[in-house]
Amino acid sequence: VQLQASGGGLVQAGGSLRLACVSSKPSSSKFGMGWFRQAPGKEREFVAGINWSGSYTFYGDSVKGRFTIFRDNAKNTVYLQSNSLKPEDTAVYFCARDKVLYRDGGRQSEYDYDYWGQGTLVTVSS
């Protein structure tokens, strides 16, 4: 399984970006997906997750109310809509696939995800 993340770029504070993560396998529609980020010199941080059907979403505290995760299983794609961006959102954003088929609920630990995309850089200027 290959995950291809895209949509990063340079944006001013208060702006928006939509990240996308495309899976090479249609079977990824049976798994939850997550977005993580890693800023320079910091540990990887959970951002948002979505279950396999899209009926359940969950977020890290730092992005609640500003970011929205959703998916289009017909396109094997998961999106992260990022609004009201802040300089502290600057990081490389990674998408990842849950290890468990048809899991109910969600997981925030990176150890619960087994396939990872290559990352896309988001830079927010002040």
XYZ file of N, CA and C in Angstrom:
378
model
N 0.849 -1.199 0.000
C 0.000 0.000 0.000
C 0.882 1.245 0.000
N 0.594 2.147 -0.914
C 1.311 3.426 -0.942
C 0.322 4.553 -0.707
N 0.727 5.481 0.154
C -0.088 6.658 0.443
C 0.643 7.889 -0.077
N -0.043 8.686 -0.845
C 0.554 9.879 -1.444
C -0.137 11.112 -0.884
N 0.600 11.881 -0.090
C 0.051 13.106 0.490
C 0.425 14.305 -0.373
N -0.484 15.247 -0.470
C -0.239 16.449 -1.261
C -1.053 17.606 -0.700
N -0.787 18.797 -1.224
C -1.581 19.959 -0.853
C -0.901 20.932 0.074
N 0.283 20.600 0.536
C 1.011 21.515 1.401
C 1.508 22.733 0.629
N 1.995 23.694 1.390
C 2.514 24.899 0.754
C 2.727 25.998 1.770
N 2.970 27.187 1.251
C 3.181 28.370 2.087
C 1.901 29.188 2.126
N 1.465 29.523 3.335
C 0.225 30.284 3.489
C 0.406 31.271 4.634
N -0.282 32.380 4.560
C -0.236 33.359 5.641
C -1.123 32.933 6.794
N -0.786 33.408 7.965
C -1.618 33.123 9.133
C -3.056 33.547 8.865
N -3.977 32.700 9.284
C -5.386 32.934 9.032
C -5.896 32.304 7.755
N -4.979 31.821 6.942
C -5.363 31.216 5.671
C -5.772 29.761 5.806
N -6.005 29.131 4.653
C -6.488 27.754 4.612
C -5.704 26.925 3.609
N -5.666 25.646 3.873
C -5.116 24.667 2.938
C -5.949 23.398 3.028
N -6.029 22.682 1.926
C -6.664 21.370 1.940
C -5.620 20.339 1.534
N -5.310 19.447 2.447
C -4.393 18.363 2.159
C -5.171 17.147 1.679
N -4.540 16.353 0.832
C -5.162 15.137 0.330
C -4.203 13.969 0.482
N -4.747 12.811 0.706
C -3.960 11.581 0.833
C -4.643 10.512 0.000
N -3.975 10.084 -1.049
C -4.534 9.086 -1.954
C -3.858 7.745 -1.700
N -4.663 6.710 -1.576
C -4.142 5.366 -1.381
C -4.074 4.632 -2.708
N -3.034 3.821 -2.842
C -2.877 3.043 -4.071
C -3.802 1.833 -4.094
N -4.407 1.503 -2.943
C -5.248 0.317 -2.847
C -6.681 0.698 -2.459
N -7.671 0.271 -3.237
C -9.068 0.529 -2.874
C -9.442 -0.080 -1.530
N -8.702 -1.111 -1.118
C -9.002 -1.759 0.154
C -8.789 -0.820 1.340
N -8.112 0.291 1.130
C -7.922 1.259 2.219
C -9.243 1.853 2.690
N -10.288 1.709 1.889
C -11.603 2.188 2.298
C -12.156 1.403 3.478
N -11.534 0.279 3.800
C -11.969 -0.556 4.920
C -11.213 -0.236 6.222
N -10.344 0.763 6.143
C -9.505 1.104 7.296
C -9.686 2.570 7.687
N -9.544 2.826 8.993
C -9.475 4.208 9.425
C -8.194 4.852 8.931
N -8.208 6.172 8.873
C -7.052 6.926 8.411
C -6.759 8.051 9.400
N -5.513 8.467 9.435
C -5.150 9.557 10.334
C -4.176 10.509 9.683
N -4.160 11.716 10.214
C -3.154 12.711 9.848
C -2.321 13.015 11.094
N -1.030 13.057 10.906
C -0.084 13.435 11.951
C 0.788 14.569 11.400
N 1.491 15.231 12.274
C 2.423 16.256 11.818
C 3.668 16.250 12.696
N 4.742 16.741 12.123
C 5.990 16.831 12.860
C 6.689 18.130 12.501
N 6.872 18.956 13.502
C 7.588 20.213 13.337
C 9.072 19.976 13.625
N 9.933 20.828 13.107
C 11.374 20.656 13.350
C 11.695 20.607 14.837
N 12.435 19.579 15.223
C 12.864 19.455 16.612
C 11.807 18.966 17.570
N 10.641 18.590 17.027
C 9.549 18.127 17.892
C 9.134 16.711 17.524
N 8.415 16.085 18.444
C 7.909 14.739 18.190
C 6.703 14.791 17.253
N 6.448 13.646 16.634
C 5.273 13.549 15.771
C 4.015 13.691 16.616
N 3.055 14.439 16.105
C 1.844 14.783 16.844
C 0.614 14.344 16.062
N -0.347 13.771 16.768
C -1.615 13.402 16.138
C -2.406 14.667 15.816
N -2.993 14.703 14.630
C -3.787 15.852 14.201
C -5.278 15.503 14.101
N -5.582 14.476 13.316
C -6.991 14.135 13.091
C -7.102 12.700 12.607
N -8.250 12.092 12.874
C -8.486 10.735 12.408
C -9.923 10.547 11.979
N -10.145 9.526 11.182
C -11.482 9.226 10.671
C -11.621 7.720 10.550
N -12.812 7.214 10.894
C -12.971 5.767 10.789
C -13.203 5.360 9.342
N -13.348 4.073 9.097
C -13.373 3.563 7.721
C -14.553 4.095 6.918
N -15.689 4.313 7.585
C -16.884 4.746 6.856
C -17.002 6.263 6.775
N -16.229 6.963 7.589
C -16.348 8.415 7.630
C -17.352 8.909 8.645
N -17.960 7.995 9.404
C -19.012 8.379 10.343
C -18.467 8.903 11.665
N -17.178 8.680 11.914
C -16.582 9.091 13.184
C -15.270 9.810 12.915
N -15.156 11.000 13.450
C -13.928 11.777 13.315
C -13.454 12.233 14.690
N -12.174 12.450 14.829
C -11.623 12.875 16.107
C -10.369 13.694 15.836
N -10.064 14.590 16.773
C -9.037 15.591 16.529
C -8.120 15.785 17.732
N -6.911 16.213 17.438
C -6.020 16.650 18.497
C -6.490 17.991 19.053
N -6.188 18.247 20.293
C -6.693 19.450 20.952
C -6.239 20.732 20.248
N -5.067 20.719 19.672
C -4.526 21.944 19.081
C -5.216 22.351 17.781
N -6.002 21.468 17.184
C -6.636 21.787 15.896
C -8.155 21.730 15.944
N -8.712 21.359 17.069
C -10.170 21.255 17.167
C -10.839 22.581 16.821
N -11.870 22.488 16.001
C -12.597 23.676 15.597
C -11.995 24.396 14.401
N -10.785 24.023 14.004
C -10.129 24.676 12.863
C -9.908 23.707 11.696
N -9.659 22.446 12.002
C -9.387 21.453 10.971
C -10.563 20.487 10.863
N -10.761 19.967 9.654
C -11.807 18.974 9.405
C -11.231 17.859 8.549
N -11.439 16.636 8.998
C -11.008 15.479 8.210
C -12.244 14.848 7.586
N -12.129 14.434 6.338
C -13.224 13.730 5.666
C -12.614 12.845 4.586
N -13.444 11.967 4.056
C -12.910 11.018 3.078
C -13.902 10.779 1.958
N -13.359 10.375 0.822
C -14.152 9.977 -0.339
C -13.641 8.593 -0.727
N -14.320 7.569 -0.268
C -13.839 6.211 -0.513
C -13.897 5.825 -1.989
N -14.763 6.445 -2.740
C -14.821 6.164 -4.183
C -13.531 6.606 -4.877
N -12.845 7.584 -4.265
C -11.596 8.099 -4.823
C -10.374 7.639 -4.030
N -10.599 6.766 -3.045
C -9.495 6.277 -2.193
C -8.716 7.439 -1.574
N -9.419 8.476 -1.190
C -8.760 9.707 -0.748
C -9.318 10.190 0.588
N -8.402 10.643 1.438
C -8.755 11.281 2.700
C -8.227 12.707 2.654
N -9.017 13.625 3.157
C -8.678 15.037 3.094
C -8.532 15.627 4.501
N -7.753 16.673 4.577
C -7.662 17.456 5.809
C -7.831 18.922 5.427
N -8.983 19.463 5.753
C -9.245 20.873 5.514
C -8.735 21.659 6.713
N -7.783 22.525 6.476
C -7.121 23.260 7.550
C -7.453 24.748 7.418
N -8.198 25.274 8.364
C -8.605 26.670 8.341
C -7.985 27.429 9.509
N -8.026 28.740 9.414
C -7.494 29.610 10.486
C -6.092 29.166 10.899
N -5.260 28.962 9.920
C -3.920 28.434 10.191
C -3.082 29.410 11.000
N -2.249 28.856 11.848
C -1.373 29.626 12.729
C 0.082 29.248 12.439
N 1.010 30.124 12.754
C 2.427 29.763 12.537
C 2.813 28.460 13.240
N 2.206 28.174 14.367
C 2.523 26.937 15.084
C 1.988 25.684 14.402
N 1.214 25.848 13.328
C 0.777 24.701 12.529
C 1.838 24.289 11.511
N 2.900 25.062 11.415
C 3.971 24.731 10.482
C 4.598 23.392 10.837
N 4.603 22.477 9.859
C 5.106 21.128 10.086
C 5.032 20.349 8.778
N 5.647 19.181 8.796
C 5.407 18.202 7.744
C 4.217 17.361 8.179
N 3.229 17.257 7.318
C 2.009 16.521 7.617
C 2.047 15.163 6.920
N 1.748 14.128 7.697
C 1.773 12.762 7.205
C 0.379 12.147 7.322
N 0.006 11.368 6.314
C -1.201 10.565 6.459
C -0.782 9.120 6.740
N -1.679 8.392 7.380
C -1.359 7.027 7.769
C -2.632 6.195 7.818
N -2.468 4.889 7.643
C -3.606 3.980 7.653
C -3.611 3.128 8.925
N -4.776 3.013 9.536
C -4.971 2.200 10.740
C -4.588 0.748 10.448
N -4.083 0.072 11.468
C -3.699 -1.336 11.313
C -4.892 -2.271 11.260
N -6.031 -1.855 11.849
C -7.146 -2.769 12.082
C -8.271 -2.520 11.082
N -8.722 -3.602 10.469
C -9.814 -3.565 9.508
C -11.125 -3.227 10.216
N -11.879 -2.290 9.648
C -13.211 -1.947 10.142
C -13.235 -1.635 11.643
N -12.199 -0.940 12.119
C -12.174 -0.607 13.546
C -13.260 0.419 13.864
N -13.983 0.198 14.936
C -14.906 1.212 15.437
C -14.120 2.212 16.267
N -14.533 3.465 16.239
C -13.794 4.458 17.006
C -12.504 4.820 16.309
N -11.520 5.328 17.047
C -10.280 5.750 16.453
C -9.111 5.686 17.409
N -7.920 5.868 16.879
C -6.696 5.794 17.669
C -5.835 7.015 17.396
N -5.192 7.521 18.439
C -4.342 8.690 18.286
C -2.858 8.360 18.352
N -2.535 7.116 18.647
C -1.136 6.726 18.728
C -0.614 6.339 17.353
N 0.578 6.821 17.029
C 1.154 6.477 15.731
C 1.425 4.978 15.627
N 1.507 4.294 16.757
C 1.793 2.862 16.732
C 0.582 2.040 16.306
N -0.570 2.671 16.202
C -1.772 1.994 15.710
C -1.924 2.111 14.207
N -0.961 2.723 13.531
C -0.992 2.921 12.083
C 0.213 2.228 11.461
N -0.003 1.563 10.334
C 1.099 0.798 9.771
C 1.617 1.318 8.434
N 0.785 1.922 7.627
C 1.253 2.476 6.359
C 1.235 4.004 6.437
N 2.321 4.604 5.938
C 2.512 6.050 6.050
C 2.834 6.669 4.700
N 2.310 7.857 4.477
C 2.682 8.618 3.294
C 4.017 9.314 3.523
N 4.500 9.983 2.495
C 5.838 10.576 2.535
C 5.851 11.940 3.209
N 4.700 12.535 3.411
C 4.632 13.835 4.065
C 4.529 14.981 3.077
N 3.844 16.023 3.505
C 3.737 17.252 2.724
C 3.951 18.427 3.678
N 4.766 19.387 3.263
C 5.171 20.476 4.139
C 4.155 21.613 4.111
N 3.733 22.016 5.294
C 2.877 23.182 5.462
C 3.664 24.237 6.222
N 3.761 25.412 5.625
C 4.462 26.519 6.259
C 3.498 27.690 6.396
N 3.318 28.154 7.622
C 2.407 29.267 7.887
C 3.230 30.464 8.352
N 3.153 31.521 7.586
C 3.917 32.720 7.932
C 3.067 33.670 8.773
N 3.739 34.410 9.634
C 3.019 35.341 10.520
C 2.884 36.722 9.896
